Coordinates of C-alpha atoms and ligand atoms in Angstrom, one line a residue:
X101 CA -11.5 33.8 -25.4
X102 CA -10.4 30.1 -24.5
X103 CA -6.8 31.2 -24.4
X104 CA -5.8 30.1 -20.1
X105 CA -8.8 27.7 -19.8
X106 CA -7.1 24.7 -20.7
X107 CA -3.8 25.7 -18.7
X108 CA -6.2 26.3 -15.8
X109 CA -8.3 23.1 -16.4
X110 CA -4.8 21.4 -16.4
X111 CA -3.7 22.5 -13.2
X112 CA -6.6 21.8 -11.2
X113 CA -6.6 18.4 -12.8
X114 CA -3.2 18.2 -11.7
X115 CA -4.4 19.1 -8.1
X116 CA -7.2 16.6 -8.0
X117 CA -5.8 13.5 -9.5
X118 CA -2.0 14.1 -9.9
X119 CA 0.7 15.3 -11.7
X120 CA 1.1 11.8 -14.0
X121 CA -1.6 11.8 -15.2
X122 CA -2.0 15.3 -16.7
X123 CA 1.5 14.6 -17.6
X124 CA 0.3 11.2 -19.2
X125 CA -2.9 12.1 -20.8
X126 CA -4.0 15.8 -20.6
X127 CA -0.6 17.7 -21.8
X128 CA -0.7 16.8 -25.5
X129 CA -4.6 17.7 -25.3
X130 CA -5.4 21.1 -26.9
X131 CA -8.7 23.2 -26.3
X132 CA -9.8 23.5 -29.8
X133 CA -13.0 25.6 -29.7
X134 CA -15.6 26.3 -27.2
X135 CA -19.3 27.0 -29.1
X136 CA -21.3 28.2 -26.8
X137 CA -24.3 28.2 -28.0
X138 CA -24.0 24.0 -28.2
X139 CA -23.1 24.0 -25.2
X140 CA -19.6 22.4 -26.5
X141 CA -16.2 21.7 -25.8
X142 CA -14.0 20.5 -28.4
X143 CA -10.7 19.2 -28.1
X144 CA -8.0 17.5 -30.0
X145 CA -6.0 14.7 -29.2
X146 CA -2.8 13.4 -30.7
X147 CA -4.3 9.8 -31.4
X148 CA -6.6 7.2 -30.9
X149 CA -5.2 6.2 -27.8
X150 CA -5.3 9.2 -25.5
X151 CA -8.7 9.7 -27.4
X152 CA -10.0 6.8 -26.2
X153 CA -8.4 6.4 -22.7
X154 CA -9.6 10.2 -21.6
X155 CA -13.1 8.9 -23.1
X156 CA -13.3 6.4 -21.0
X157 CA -11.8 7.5 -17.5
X158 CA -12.1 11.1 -17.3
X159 CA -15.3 12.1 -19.0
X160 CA -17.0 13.4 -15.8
X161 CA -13.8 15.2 -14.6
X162 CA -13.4 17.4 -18.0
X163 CA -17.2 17.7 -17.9
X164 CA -17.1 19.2 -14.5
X165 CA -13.9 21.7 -14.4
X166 CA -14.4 22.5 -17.9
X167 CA -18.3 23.3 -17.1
X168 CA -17.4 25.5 -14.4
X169 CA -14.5 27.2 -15.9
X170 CA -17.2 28.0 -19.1
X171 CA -19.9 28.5 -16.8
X172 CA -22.3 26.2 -17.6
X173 CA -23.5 23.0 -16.3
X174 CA -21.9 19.4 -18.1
X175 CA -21.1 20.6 -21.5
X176 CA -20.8 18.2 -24.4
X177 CA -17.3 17.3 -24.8
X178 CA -16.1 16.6 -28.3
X179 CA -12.7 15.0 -28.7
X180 CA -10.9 15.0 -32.0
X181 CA -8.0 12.7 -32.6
X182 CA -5.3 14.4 -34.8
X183 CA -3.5 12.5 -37.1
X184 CA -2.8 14.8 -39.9
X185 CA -3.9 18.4 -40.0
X186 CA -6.9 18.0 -42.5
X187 CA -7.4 14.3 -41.0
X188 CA -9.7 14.5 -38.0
X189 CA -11.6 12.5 -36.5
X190 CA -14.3 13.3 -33.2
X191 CA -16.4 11.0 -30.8
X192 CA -18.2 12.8 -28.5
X193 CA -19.9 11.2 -25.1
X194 CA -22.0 12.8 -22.9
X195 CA -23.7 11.5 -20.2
X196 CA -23.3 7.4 -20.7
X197 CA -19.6 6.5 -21.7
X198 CA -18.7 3.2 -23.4
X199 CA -15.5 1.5 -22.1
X200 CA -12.8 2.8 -25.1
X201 CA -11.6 0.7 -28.0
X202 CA -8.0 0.4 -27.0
X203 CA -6.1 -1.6 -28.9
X204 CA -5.2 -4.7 -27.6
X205 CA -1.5 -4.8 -27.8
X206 CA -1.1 -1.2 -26.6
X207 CA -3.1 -1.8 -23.5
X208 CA -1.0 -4.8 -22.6
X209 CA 1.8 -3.1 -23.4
X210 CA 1.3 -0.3 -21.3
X211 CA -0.1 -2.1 -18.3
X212 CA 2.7 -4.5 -18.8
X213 CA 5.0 -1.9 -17.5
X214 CA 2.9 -1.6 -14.2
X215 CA 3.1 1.8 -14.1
X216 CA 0.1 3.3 -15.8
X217 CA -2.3 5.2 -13.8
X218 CA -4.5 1.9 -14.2
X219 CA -4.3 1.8 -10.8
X220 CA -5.6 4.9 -10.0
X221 CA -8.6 4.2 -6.9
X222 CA -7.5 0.8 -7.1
X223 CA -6.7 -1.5 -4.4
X224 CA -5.7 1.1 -1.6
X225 CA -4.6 -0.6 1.8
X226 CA -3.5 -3.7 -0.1
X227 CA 0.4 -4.1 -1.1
X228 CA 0.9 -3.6 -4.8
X229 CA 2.2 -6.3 -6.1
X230 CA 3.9 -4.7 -9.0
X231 CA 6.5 -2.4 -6.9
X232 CA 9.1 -5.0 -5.6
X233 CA 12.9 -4.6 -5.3
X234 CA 13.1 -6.4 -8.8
X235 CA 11.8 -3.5 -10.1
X236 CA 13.5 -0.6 -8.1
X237 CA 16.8 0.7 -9.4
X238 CA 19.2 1.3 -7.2
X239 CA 21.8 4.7 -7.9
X240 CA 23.3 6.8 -5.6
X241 CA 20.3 9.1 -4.8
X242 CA 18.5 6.3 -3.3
X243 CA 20.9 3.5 -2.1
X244 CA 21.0 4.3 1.6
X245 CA 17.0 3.8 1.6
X246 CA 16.8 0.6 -0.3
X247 CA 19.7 -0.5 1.7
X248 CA 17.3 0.1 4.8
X249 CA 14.6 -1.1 3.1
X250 CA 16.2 -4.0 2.2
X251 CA 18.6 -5.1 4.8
X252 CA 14.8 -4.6 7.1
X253 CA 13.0 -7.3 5.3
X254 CA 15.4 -9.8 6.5
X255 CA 14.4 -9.4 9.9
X256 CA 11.6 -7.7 10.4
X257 CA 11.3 -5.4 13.3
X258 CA 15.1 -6.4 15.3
X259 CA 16.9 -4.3 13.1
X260 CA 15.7 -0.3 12.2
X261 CA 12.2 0.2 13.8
X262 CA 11.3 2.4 12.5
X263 CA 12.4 2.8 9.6
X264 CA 11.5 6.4 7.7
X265 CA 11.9 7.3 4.5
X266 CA 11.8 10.9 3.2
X267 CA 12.2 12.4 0.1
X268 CA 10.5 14.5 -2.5
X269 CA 7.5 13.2 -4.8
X270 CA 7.5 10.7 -7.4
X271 CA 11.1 9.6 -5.8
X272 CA 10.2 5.9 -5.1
X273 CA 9.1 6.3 -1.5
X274 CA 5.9 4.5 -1.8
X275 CA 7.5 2.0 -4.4
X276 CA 9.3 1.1 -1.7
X277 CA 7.2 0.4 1.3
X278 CA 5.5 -2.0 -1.2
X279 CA 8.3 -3.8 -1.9
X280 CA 8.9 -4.0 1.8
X281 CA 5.7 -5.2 2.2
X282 CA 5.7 -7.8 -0.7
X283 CA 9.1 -9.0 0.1
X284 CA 8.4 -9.4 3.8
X285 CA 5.1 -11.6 2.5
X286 CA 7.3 -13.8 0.4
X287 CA 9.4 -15.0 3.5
X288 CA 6.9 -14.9 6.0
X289 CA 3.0 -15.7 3.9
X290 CA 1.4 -15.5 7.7
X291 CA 2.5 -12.3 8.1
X292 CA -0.4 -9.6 8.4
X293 CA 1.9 -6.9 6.2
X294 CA -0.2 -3.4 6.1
X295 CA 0.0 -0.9 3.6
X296 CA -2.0 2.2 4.7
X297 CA -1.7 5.5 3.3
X298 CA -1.4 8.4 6.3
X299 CA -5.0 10.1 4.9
X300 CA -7.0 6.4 4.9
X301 CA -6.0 5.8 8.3
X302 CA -6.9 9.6 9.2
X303 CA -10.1 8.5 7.8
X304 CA -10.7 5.5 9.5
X305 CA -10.0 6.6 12.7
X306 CA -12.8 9.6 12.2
X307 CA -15.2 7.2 11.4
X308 CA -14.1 4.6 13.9
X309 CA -15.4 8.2 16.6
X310 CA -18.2 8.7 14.6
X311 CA -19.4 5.3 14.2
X312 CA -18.5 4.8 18.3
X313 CA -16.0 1.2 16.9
X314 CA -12.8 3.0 18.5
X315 CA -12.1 -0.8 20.1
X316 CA -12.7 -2.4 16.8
X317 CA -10.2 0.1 15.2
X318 CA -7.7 -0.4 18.3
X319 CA -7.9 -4.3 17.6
X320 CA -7.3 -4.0 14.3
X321 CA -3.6 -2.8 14.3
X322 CA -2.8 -5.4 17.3
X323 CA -3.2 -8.4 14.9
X324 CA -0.5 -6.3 12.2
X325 CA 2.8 -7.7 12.3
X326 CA 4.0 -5.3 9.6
X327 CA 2.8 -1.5 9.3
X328 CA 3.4 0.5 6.4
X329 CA 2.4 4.2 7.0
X330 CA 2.9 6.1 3.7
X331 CA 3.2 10.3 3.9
X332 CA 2.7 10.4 7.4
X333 CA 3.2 14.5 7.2
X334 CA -0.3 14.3 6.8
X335 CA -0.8 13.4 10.3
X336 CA 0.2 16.9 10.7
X337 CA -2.4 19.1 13.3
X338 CA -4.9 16.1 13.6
X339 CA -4.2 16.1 17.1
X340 CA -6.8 13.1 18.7
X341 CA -5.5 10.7 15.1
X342 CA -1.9 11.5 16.4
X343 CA -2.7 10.4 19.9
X344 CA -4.6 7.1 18.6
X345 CA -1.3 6.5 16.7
X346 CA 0.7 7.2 19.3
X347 CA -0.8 4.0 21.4
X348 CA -1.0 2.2 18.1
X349 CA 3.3 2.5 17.4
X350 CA 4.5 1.9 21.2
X351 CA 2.7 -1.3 21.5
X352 CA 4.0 -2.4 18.2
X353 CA 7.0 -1.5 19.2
X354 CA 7.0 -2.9 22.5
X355 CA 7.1 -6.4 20.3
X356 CA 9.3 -5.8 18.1
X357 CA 6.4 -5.4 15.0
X358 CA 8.3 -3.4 12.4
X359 CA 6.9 -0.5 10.9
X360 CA 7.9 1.7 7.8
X361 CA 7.3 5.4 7.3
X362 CA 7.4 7.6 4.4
X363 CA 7.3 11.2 4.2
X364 CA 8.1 14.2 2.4
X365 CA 10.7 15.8 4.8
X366 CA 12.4 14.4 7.5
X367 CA 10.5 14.3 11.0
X368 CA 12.1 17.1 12.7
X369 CA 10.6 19.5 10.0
X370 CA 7.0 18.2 9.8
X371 CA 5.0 20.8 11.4
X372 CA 2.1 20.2 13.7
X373 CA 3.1 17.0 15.1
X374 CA 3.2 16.0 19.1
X375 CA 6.5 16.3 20.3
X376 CA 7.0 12.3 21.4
X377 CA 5.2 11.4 18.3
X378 CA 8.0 13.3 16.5
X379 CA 10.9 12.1 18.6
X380 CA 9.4 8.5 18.2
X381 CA 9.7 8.8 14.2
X382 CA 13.3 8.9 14.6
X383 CA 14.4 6.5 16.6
X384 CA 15.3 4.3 14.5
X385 CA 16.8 4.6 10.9
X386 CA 16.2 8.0 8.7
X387 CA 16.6 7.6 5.3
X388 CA 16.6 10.3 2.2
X389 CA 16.2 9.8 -1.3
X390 CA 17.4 12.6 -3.3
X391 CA 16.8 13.7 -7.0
X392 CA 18.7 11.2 -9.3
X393 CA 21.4 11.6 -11.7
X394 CA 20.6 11.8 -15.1
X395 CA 22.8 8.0 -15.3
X396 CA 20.2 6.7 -12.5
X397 CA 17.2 8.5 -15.0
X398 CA 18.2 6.4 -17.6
X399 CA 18.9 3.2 -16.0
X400 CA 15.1 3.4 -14.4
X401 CA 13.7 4.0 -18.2
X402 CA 15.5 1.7 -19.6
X403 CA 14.5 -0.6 -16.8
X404 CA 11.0 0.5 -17.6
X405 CA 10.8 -0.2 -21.1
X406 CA 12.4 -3.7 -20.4
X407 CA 9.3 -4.7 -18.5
X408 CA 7.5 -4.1 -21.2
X409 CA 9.1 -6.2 -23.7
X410 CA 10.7 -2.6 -25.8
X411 CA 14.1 -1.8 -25.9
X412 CA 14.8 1.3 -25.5
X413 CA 18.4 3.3 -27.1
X414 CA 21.1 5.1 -25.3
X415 CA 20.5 8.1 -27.6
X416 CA 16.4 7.6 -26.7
X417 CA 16.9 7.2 -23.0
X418 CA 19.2 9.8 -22.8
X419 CA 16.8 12.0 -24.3
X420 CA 13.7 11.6 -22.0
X421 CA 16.2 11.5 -19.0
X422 CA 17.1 15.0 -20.0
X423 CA 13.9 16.0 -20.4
X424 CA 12.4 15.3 -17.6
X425 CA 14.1 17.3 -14.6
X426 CA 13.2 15.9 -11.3
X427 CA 10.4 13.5 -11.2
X428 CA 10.3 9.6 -11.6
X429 CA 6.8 9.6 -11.8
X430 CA 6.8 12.5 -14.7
X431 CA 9.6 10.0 -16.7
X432 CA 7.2 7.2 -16.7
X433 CA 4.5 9.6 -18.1
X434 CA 6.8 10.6 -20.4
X435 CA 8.1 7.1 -21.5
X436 CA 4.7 5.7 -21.6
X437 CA 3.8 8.5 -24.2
X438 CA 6.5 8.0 -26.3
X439 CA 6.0 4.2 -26.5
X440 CA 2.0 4.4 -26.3
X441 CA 2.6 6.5 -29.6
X442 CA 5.0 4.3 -30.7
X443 CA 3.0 1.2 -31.0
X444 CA -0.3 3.3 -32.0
X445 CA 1.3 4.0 -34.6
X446 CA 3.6 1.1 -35.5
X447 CA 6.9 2.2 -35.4
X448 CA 10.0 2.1 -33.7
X449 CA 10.6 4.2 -30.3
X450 CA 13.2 6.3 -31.8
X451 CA 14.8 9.6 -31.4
X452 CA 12.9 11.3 -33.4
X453 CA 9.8 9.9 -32.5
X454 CA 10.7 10.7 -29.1
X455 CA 11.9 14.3 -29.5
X456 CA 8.1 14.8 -31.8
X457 CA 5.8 13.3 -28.9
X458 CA 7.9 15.3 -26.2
X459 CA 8.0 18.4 -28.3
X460 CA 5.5 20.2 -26.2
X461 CA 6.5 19.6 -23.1
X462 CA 9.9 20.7 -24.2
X463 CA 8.2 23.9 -24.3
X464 CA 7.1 23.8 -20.8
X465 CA 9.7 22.7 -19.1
X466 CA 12.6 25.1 -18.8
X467 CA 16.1 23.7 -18.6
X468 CA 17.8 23.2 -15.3
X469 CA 19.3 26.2 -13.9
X470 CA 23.1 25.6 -12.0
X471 CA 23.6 27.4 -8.9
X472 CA 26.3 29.6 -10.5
X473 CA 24.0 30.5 -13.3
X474 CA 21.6 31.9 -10.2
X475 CA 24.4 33.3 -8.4
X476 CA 25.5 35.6 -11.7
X477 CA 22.0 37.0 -12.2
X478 CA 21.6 37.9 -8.3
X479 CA 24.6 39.2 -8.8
X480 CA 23.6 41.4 -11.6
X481 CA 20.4 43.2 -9.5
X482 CA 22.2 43.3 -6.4
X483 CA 25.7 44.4 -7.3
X484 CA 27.6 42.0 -4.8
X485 CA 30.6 39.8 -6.4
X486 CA 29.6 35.9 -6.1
X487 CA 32.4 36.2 -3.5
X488 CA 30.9 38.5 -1.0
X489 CA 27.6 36.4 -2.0
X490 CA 29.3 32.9 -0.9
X491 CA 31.2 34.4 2.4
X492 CA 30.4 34.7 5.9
X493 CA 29.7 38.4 6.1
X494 CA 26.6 39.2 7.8
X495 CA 26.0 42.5 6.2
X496 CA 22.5 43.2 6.0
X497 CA 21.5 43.6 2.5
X498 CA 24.4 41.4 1.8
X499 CA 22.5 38.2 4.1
X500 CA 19.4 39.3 1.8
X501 CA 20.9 39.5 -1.5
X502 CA 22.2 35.8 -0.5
X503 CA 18.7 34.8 0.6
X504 CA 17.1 36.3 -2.3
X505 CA 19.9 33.4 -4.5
X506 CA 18.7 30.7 -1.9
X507 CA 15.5 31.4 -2.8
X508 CA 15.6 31.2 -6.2
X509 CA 18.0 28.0 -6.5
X510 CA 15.7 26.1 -4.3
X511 CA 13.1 27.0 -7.0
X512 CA 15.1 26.5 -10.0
X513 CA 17.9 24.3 -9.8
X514 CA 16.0 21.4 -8.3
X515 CA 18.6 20.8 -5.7
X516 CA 18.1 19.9 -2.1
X517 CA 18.4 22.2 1.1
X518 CA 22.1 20.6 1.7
X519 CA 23.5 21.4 -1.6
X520 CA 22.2 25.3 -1.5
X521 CA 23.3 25.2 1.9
X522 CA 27.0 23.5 1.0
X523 CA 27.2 25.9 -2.0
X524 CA 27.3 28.9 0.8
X525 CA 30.3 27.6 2.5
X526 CA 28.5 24.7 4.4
X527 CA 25.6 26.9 6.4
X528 CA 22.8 24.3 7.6
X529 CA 20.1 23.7 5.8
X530 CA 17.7 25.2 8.2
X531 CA 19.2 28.4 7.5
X532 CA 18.2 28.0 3.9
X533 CA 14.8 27.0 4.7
X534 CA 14.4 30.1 6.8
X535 CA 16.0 32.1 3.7
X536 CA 12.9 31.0 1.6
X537 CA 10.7 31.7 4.4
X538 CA 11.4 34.7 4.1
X539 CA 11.8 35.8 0.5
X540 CA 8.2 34.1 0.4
X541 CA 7.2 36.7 2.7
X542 CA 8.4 39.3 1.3
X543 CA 7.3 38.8 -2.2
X544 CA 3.8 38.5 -0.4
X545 CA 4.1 41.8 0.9
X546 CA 5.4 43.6 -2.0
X547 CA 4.5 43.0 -5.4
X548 CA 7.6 45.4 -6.9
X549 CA 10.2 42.7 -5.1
X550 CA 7.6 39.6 -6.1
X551 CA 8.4 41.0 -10.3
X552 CA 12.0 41.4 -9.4
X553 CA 12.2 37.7 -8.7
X554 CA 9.9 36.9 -11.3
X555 CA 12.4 38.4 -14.0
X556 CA 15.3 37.2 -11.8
X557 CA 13.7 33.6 -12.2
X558 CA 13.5 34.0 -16.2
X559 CA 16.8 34.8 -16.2
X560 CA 18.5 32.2 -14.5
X561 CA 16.6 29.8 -16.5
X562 CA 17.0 30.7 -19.7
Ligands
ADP70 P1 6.7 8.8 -4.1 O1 5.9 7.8 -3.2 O2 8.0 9.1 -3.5 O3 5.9 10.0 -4.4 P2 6.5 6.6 -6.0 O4 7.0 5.5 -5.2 O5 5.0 6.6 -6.2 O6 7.0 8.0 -5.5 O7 7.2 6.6 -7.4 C1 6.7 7.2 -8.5 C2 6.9 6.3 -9.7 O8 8.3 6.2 -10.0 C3 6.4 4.8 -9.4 O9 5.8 4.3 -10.6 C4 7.7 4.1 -9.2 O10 7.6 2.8 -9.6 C5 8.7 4.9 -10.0 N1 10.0 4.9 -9.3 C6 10.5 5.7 -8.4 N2 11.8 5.4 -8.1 C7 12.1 4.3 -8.8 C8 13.3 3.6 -9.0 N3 14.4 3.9 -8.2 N4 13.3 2.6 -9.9 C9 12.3 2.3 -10.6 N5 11.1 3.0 -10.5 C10 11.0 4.0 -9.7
MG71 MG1 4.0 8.1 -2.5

């Protein structure tokens, strides 16, 4: 009867607080048992560690999604720390919780990195100190944005301004505007440098209307000398915070105050945004960072364990590189398992220790698919040769049979619009975006089509 709870517990967990740290903490969690008439959840962790650590920060969270996926108002959660198979051991808290027994040299360890969710609800609006250029490596997915990012801090508002950086999530964008911001505070210590997340300023501004302090907001942002907006795509369709931000980046701009974006696309494709708010985004410097190279991957994890005083192999590196497909943020969880279990345990990070505490999400994350690979199985439902799928011809069910391999690379293959687009003898990107606009809508419509892709999916992955 439990079987789907915890995968559904894990994705809404994953909705409210993040990918890393379901990656971090909740993935090598199993549901054990659920008794019902206790009232109880039971579930078993791999060690101590996680034990401890989800005892101490996300007791209310499990006690509120797992409560309403069983049903029942803040069950007792029991967590069991695996060791051995007949070796277990449970705590259980229910309403008080007591701050965890970590060990000592695993915590440092692990915060040492800086890259622990220990910062979770911390110190929003305020430049992280532990994201710096020091700490950023630099490959070819990402160079043209730390050049920016860089070459900016030198002189600050005469050179890009703005400056906007795009790119997918967990690819450094918000590592960056912190260094920016910490770097530009080195040189200049008077500077008023602010960090401030697109939703916080949202926020503020709402308030600011509620609260009738629209002046005292306004007056802030004249004393900034440095604004870092982080995912401003989320200044999508709030129409009157657009406008107050519209006032707030000409005057800076007017004298010469430099100010960083990040964002998830490029500004020409984030929807619901004015017109000369849009245009404004670009005119200075636009800067992508792409999905690294699995030689990038390992450089960043090896750069990762360095700051926390553990060397890390080729053959190790190599191995969580490979594991982890896309996502910077998803290698740190993963590294920070392996070593967290490492030291738990007291013993070297090595492959095989490695390849054990990854064995599960091995299991969930399929390999990378290439674009041929999709091509062939299109090819196989739709009877066209990879040829006719890669020319110009605008045959009908030809154009969909090609969208239909657009489609499904852009959800498998982890590659950008460009490369799909490139890969069909250099059509635009836009044309690719519309391609997955409208497979999406069909497979809406018509859940016959939505299976075919489903089994076309399977196939090009595995
Ligand atoms: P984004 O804001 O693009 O979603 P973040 O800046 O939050 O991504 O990065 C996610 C994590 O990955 C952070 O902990 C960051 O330090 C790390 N990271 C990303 N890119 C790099 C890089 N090039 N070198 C070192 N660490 C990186
Ligand atoms: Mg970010």
């Amino acid at each position: 009867m439990v079987t789907g709870i915890w995968e559904e517990f894990l994705k809404i967990v994953k909705d409210e607080v993040g990918s890393r740290v379901v990656e971090t903490w909740f993935k090598a969690v199993t549901l054990h048992q659920w008794d019902s008439l206790e009232n109880t959840v039971y579930l078993k962790a791999p060690n101590a560690f996680v034990k401890n650590w989800l005892l101490s920060n996300y007791m209310p969270l499990m006690q509120l999604h797992l409560g309403r996926l069983f049903n029942v108002d803040k069950p007792k959660i029991v967590l069991c720390e695996q060791t051995h198979a007949d070796d277990t051991r449970c705590e259980s808290k229910t309403d008080e919780f007591v701050p965890a027994v970590i060990s000592q040299r695993v915590a440092k360890k692990v915060l040492k990195t800086g890259i622990v969710p220990f910062s979770f609800g911390g110190q929003r609006g305020h430049v992280n100190r532990s994201y710096s250029f020091n700490t950023f490596v630099v490959g070819p997915s990402n160079s043209l944005a730390y050049a920016a990012a860089h070459a900016i801090t030198e002189k600050p508002g005469r050179l890009y301004n703005p400056l906007f950086i795009y790119g997918g999530s967990g690819l450094g964008k918000t590592h960056l505007l912190h260094s920016i911001g910490n770097s530009i505070r080195m040189a200049h210590a008077k500077a008023n440098v602010l960090y401030q997340p697109t939703d916080r300023f949202v926020n503020e501004f709402i308030n600011a209307i509620r609260f009738d302090k629209v002046h005292k907001f306004h007056a802030k942002y004249k004393d900034v000398d440095v604004l870092l907006i982080d995912d401003i795509q989320f200044l999508s369709n709030k129409e009157q915070t657009q406008e107050a931000f519209f006032h707030i980046f000409n005057t800076m701009h007017e004298s010469s105050k430099q100010i960083v974006f990040s964002s998830d696309t490029p500004p020409q494709e984030i929807k619901g945004l004015a017109e000369r708010l849009r245009s404004r985004l670009a005119w200075g410097l636009v800067a992508d960072i792409q999905q690294p190279a699995l030689e990038t991957k390992i450089a960043i994890l090896k750069k990762k364990a360095e700051q926390s005083n553990e060397e890390l192999t080729d053959d190790v590196a190599e191995f969580v590189a490979s594991r982890v497909i896309s996502n910077i943020r998803e290698l740190e969880g993963a590294l920070i398992r392996v070593m967290a279990f490492a030291s738990l345990t007291k013993q070297p990070v090595s492959y095989d220790l490695a390849q054990k505490v990854l064995a599960t999400a091995k299991e969930q994350s399929p390999q990378e698919a290439t674009l041929e690979g999709v091509v062939k199985c299109v090819r196989k439902h739709y009877a066209y040769k990879v040829d006719e799928l890669r020319s110009k011809s605008r045959n009908k069910d030809l154009s969909f049979a090609r969208q239909v391999a657009m489609f499904l690379m852009k959800k498998v293959c982890h590659k950008s619009l460009r490369d799909i687009g490139d890969y069909f003898g250099g059509r635009d990107h836009s044309t690719v975006k519309h391609a997955i606009h409208k497979v999406t809508w069909h497979a809406e419509k018509n859940p016959g089509f939505k299976q075919k892709l489903r089994t076309m999916e399977q196939e090009a992955v595995y």
